[in-house]
Short mmCIF file of C-alpha atoms in Angstrom, two decimals:
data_model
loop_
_atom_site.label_atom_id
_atom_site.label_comp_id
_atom_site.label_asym_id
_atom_site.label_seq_id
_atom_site.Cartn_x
_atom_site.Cartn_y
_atom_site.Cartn_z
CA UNK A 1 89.18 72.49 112.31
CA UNK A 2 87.98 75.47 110.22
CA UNK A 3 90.58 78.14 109.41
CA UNK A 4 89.09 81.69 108.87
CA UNK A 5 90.74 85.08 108.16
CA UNK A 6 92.21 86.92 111.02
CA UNK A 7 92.30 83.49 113.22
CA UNK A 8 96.04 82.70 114.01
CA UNK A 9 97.53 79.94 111.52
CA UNK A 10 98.14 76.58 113.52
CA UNK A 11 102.03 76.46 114.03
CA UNK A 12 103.49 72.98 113.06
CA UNK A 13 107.48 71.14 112.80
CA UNK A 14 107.93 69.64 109.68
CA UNK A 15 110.58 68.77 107.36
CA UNK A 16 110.98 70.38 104.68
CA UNK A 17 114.09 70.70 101.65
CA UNK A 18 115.95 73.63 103.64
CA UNK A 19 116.35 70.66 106.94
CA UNK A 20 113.46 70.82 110.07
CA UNK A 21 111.31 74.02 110.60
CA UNK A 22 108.93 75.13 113.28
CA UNK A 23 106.25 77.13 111.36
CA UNK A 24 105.76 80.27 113.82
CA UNK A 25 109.99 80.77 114.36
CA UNK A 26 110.73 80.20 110.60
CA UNK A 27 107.97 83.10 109.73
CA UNK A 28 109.59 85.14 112.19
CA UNK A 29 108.85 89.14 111.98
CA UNK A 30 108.37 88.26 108.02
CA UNK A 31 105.33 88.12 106.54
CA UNK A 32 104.26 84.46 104.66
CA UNK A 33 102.87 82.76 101.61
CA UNK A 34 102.02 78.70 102.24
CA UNK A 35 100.83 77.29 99.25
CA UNK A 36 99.96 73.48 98.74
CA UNK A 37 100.04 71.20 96.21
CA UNK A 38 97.95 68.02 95.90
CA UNK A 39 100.65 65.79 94.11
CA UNK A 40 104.05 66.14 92.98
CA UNK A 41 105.27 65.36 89.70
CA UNK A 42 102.01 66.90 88.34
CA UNK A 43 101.54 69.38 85.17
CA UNK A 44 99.85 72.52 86.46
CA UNK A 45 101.59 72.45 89.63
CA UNK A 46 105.28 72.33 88.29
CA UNK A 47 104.54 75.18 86.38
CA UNK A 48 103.20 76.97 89.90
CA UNK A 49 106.31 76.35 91.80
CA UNK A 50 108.58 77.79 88.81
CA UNK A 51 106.32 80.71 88.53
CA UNK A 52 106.63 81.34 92.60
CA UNK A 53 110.41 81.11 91.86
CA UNK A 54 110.61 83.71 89.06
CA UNK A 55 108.64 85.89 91.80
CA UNK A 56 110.70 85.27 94.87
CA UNK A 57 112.70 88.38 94.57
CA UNK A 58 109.23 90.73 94.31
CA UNK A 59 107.86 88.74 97.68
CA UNK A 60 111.31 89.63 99.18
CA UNK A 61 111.00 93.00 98.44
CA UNK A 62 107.55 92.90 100.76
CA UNK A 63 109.35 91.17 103.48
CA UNK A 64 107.30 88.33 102.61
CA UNK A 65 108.78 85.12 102.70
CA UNK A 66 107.72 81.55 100.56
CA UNK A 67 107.04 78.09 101.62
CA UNK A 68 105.30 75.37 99.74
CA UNK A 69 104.00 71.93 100.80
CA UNK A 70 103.10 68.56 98.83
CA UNK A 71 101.57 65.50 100.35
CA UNK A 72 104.74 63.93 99.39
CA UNK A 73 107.94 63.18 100.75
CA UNK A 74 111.04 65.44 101.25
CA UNK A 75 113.29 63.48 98.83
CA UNK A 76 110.40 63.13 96.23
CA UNK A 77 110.47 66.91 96.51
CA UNK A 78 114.29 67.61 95.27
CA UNK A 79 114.02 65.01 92.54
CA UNK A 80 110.65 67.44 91.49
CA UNK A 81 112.66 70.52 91.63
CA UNK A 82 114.59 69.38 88.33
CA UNK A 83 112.11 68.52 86.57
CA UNK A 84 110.83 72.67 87.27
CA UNK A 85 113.77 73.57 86.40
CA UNK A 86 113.31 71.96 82.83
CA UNK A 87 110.20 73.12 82.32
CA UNK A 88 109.85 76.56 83.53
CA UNK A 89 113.95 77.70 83.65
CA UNK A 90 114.11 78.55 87.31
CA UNK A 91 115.36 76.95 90.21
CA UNK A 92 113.13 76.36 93.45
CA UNK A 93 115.35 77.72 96.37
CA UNK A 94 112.38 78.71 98.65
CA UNK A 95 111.46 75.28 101.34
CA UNK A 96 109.32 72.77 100.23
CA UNK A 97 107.46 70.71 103.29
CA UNK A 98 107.47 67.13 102.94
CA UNK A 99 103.91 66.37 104.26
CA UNK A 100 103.56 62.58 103.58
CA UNK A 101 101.44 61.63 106.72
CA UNK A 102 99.02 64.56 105.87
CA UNK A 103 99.54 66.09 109.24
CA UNK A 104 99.84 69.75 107.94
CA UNK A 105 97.12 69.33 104.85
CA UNK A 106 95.16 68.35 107.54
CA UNK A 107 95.85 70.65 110.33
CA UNK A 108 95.27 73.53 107.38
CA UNK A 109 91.52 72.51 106.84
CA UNK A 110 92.68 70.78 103.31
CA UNK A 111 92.22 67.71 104.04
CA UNK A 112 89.48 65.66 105.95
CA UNK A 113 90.85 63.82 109.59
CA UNK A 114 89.24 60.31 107.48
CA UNK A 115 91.93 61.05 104.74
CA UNK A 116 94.20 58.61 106.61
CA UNK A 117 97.52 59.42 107.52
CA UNK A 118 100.32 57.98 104.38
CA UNK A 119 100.25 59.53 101.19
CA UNK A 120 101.30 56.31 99.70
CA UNK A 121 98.61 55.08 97.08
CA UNK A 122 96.92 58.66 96.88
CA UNK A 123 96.21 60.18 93.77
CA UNK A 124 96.12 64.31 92.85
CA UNK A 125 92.35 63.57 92.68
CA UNK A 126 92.16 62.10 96.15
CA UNK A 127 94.19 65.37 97.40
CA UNK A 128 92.22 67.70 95.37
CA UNK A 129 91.62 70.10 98.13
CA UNK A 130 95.38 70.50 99.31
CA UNK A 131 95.46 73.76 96.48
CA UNK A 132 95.29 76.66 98.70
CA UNK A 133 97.21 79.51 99.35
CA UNK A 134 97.74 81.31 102.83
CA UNK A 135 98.79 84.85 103.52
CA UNK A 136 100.24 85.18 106.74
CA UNK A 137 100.94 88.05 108.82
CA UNK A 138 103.83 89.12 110.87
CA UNK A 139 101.70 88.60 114.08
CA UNK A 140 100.87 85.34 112.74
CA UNK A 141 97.11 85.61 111.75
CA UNK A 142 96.17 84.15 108.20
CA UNK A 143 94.97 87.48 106.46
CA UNK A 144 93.85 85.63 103.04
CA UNK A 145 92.92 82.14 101.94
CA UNK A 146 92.26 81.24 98.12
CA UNK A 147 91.41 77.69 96.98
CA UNK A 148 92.20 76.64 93.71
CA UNK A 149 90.67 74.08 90.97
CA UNK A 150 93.54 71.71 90.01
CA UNK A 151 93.12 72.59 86.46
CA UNK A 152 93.52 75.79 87.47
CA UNK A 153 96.76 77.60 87.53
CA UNK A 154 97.10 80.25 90.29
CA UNK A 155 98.14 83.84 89.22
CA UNK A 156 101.14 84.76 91.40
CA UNK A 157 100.90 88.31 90.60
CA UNK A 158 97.26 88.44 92.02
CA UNK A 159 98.37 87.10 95.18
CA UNK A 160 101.08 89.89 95.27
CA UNK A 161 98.33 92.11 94.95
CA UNK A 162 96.52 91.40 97.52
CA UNK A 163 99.58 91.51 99.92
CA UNK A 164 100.35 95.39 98.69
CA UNK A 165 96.90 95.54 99.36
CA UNK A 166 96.95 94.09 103.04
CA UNK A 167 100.45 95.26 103.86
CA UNK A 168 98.85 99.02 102.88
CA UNK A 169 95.54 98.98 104.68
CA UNK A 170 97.09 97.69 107.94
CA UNK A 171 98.73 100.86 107.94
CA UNK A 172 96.75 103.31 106.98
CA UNK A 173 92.78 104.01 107.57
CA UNK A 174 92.03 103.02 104.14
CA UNK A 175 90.68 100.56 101.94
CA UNK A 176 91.36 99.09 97.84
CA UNK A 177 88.46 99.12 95.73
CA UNK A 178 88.08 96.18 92.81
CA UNK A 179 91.18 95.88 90.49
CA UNK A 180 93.00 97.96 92.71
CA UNK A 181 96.79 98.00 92.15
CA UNK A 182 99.89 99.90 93.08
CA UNK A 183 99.34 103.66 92.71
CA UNK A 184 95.69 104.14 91.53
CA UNK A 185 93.27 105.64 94.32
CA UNK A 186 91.98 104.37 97.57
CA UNK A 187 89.01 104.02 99.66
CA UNK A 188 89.03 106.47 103.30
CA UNK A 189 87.17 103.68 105.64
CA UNK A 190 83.89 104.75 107.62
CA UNK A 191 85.99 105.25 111.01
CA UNK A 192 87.70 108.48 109.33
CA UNK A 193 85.72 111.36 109.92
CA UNK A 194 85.70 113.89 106.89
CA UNK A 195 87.68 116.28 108.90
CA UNK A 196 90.06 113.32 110.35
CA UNK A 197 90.47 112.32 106.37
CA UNK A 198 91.44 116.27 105.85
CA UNK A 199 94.36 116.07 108.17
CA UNK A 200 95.72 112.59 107.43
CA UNK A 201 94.84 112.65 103.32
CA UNK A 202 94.46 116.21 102.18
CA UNK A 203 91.73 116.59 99.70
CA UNK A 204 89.57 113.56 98.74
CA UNK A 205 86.28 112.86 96.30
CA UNK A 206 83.23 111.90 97.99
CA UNK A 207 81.52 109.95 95.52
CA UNK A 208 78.51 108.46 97.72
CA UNK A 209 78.10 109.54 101.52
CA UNK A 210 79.63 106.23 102.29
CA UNK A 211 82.61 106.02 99.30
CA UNK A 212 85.25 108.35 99.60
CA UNK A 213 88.30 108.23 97.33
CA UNK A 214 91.81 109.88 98.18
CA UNK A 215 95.42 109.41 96.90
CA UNK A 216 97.45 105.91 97.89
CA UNK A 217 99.34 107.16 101.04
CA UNK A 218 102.71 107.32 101.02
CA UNK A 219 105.35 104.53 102.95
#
């Protein structure tokens, strides 16, 4: 199964370190950020989880709410949590998904159906792939995958980012242009007419026939 943007994200029961969920009613009217992890117990991805929980107040504030998911069992995952603690100061009180029979890794594209179905005897390298990060919508369609090296730390404020920029643009006619971020200008999309844009932006700069620019609307 191949996941792409704006396809709905496959709804799954799992457990996890906050008891049994069902994907679709724990996401709710929220909006969602999945993000896997190939091992636990592993360098790069310790300091990940800490970094998500230093965040977890800024996701809140977007309605957004956090989930993360190792190929590993659900008590593996609370002895990892102190070990997060140590090493980046904060304490992981979003859910963590126990995923040791690689049902969700798999159902989530990360993961190959030959991967087999334990993760007993499976190395980070063999789970390589599971390092991706979903944005999920309220009306539960994934609106953003990344995949991530596993040398390769993700930036947490990039992915918060992109949801002001997806959370904006879903309500409004507009667009973000590259290194967009709270505040600076926006793009008026093509199904805006220039006297529509008048009425719903005010003034704007038309910099090529097809690239207007106008103040970030407000709300």
């Amino acid at each position: 199964m191949s996941l792409r943007i704006n396809q709905t994200a496959p709804d799954f029961t799992a457990e996890t370190t906050k008891g049994t969920i069902s994907f679709h009613d724990w996401i709710g009217d929220s909006w969602a950020v999945l993000f896997s992890h190939p091992k636990n117990f592993t360098p790069v991805c310790t300091t990940e989880l800490g970094a998500m929980a230093g965040l977890q107040g800024e996701f809140a504030k977007r309605n957004v709410k956090v989930i993360g998911i190792s190929v590993d069992p659900v008590d593996s995952h609370a002895k990892w949590k102190d070990d997060i603690k140590i090493a980046t100061g904060f304490e992981v009180d979003y859910p963590l998904i126990g995923d040791k029979d690689l049902k969700v890794a798999k159902l989530y594209d990360m993961l190959p159906e030959d991967a087999g179905n334990s993760s007993e005897g499976r190395t980070p390298a063999d789970n390589a792939t599971v390092r991706s990060v979903y944005v999920i919508g309220p009306d539960k369609k994934i609106k953003l995958i990344l995949t991530y090296p596993m040398t390769t730390g993700r930036n947490f404020d990039e992915i918060l980012r992109t949801i002001d920029s997806i959370q904006l643009t879903a309500k409004h006619q507009v667009a973000t242009p590259a290194n967009w971020k709270q505040g600076d200008d926006v793009i008026i999309t093509a199904a805006v007419s220039n006297e529509d844009a008048v009425t719903r932006f005010g003034a704007f700069d038309t910099v090529l026939p097809y690239l207007r620019k106008t103040r970030q609307p407000a709300g």
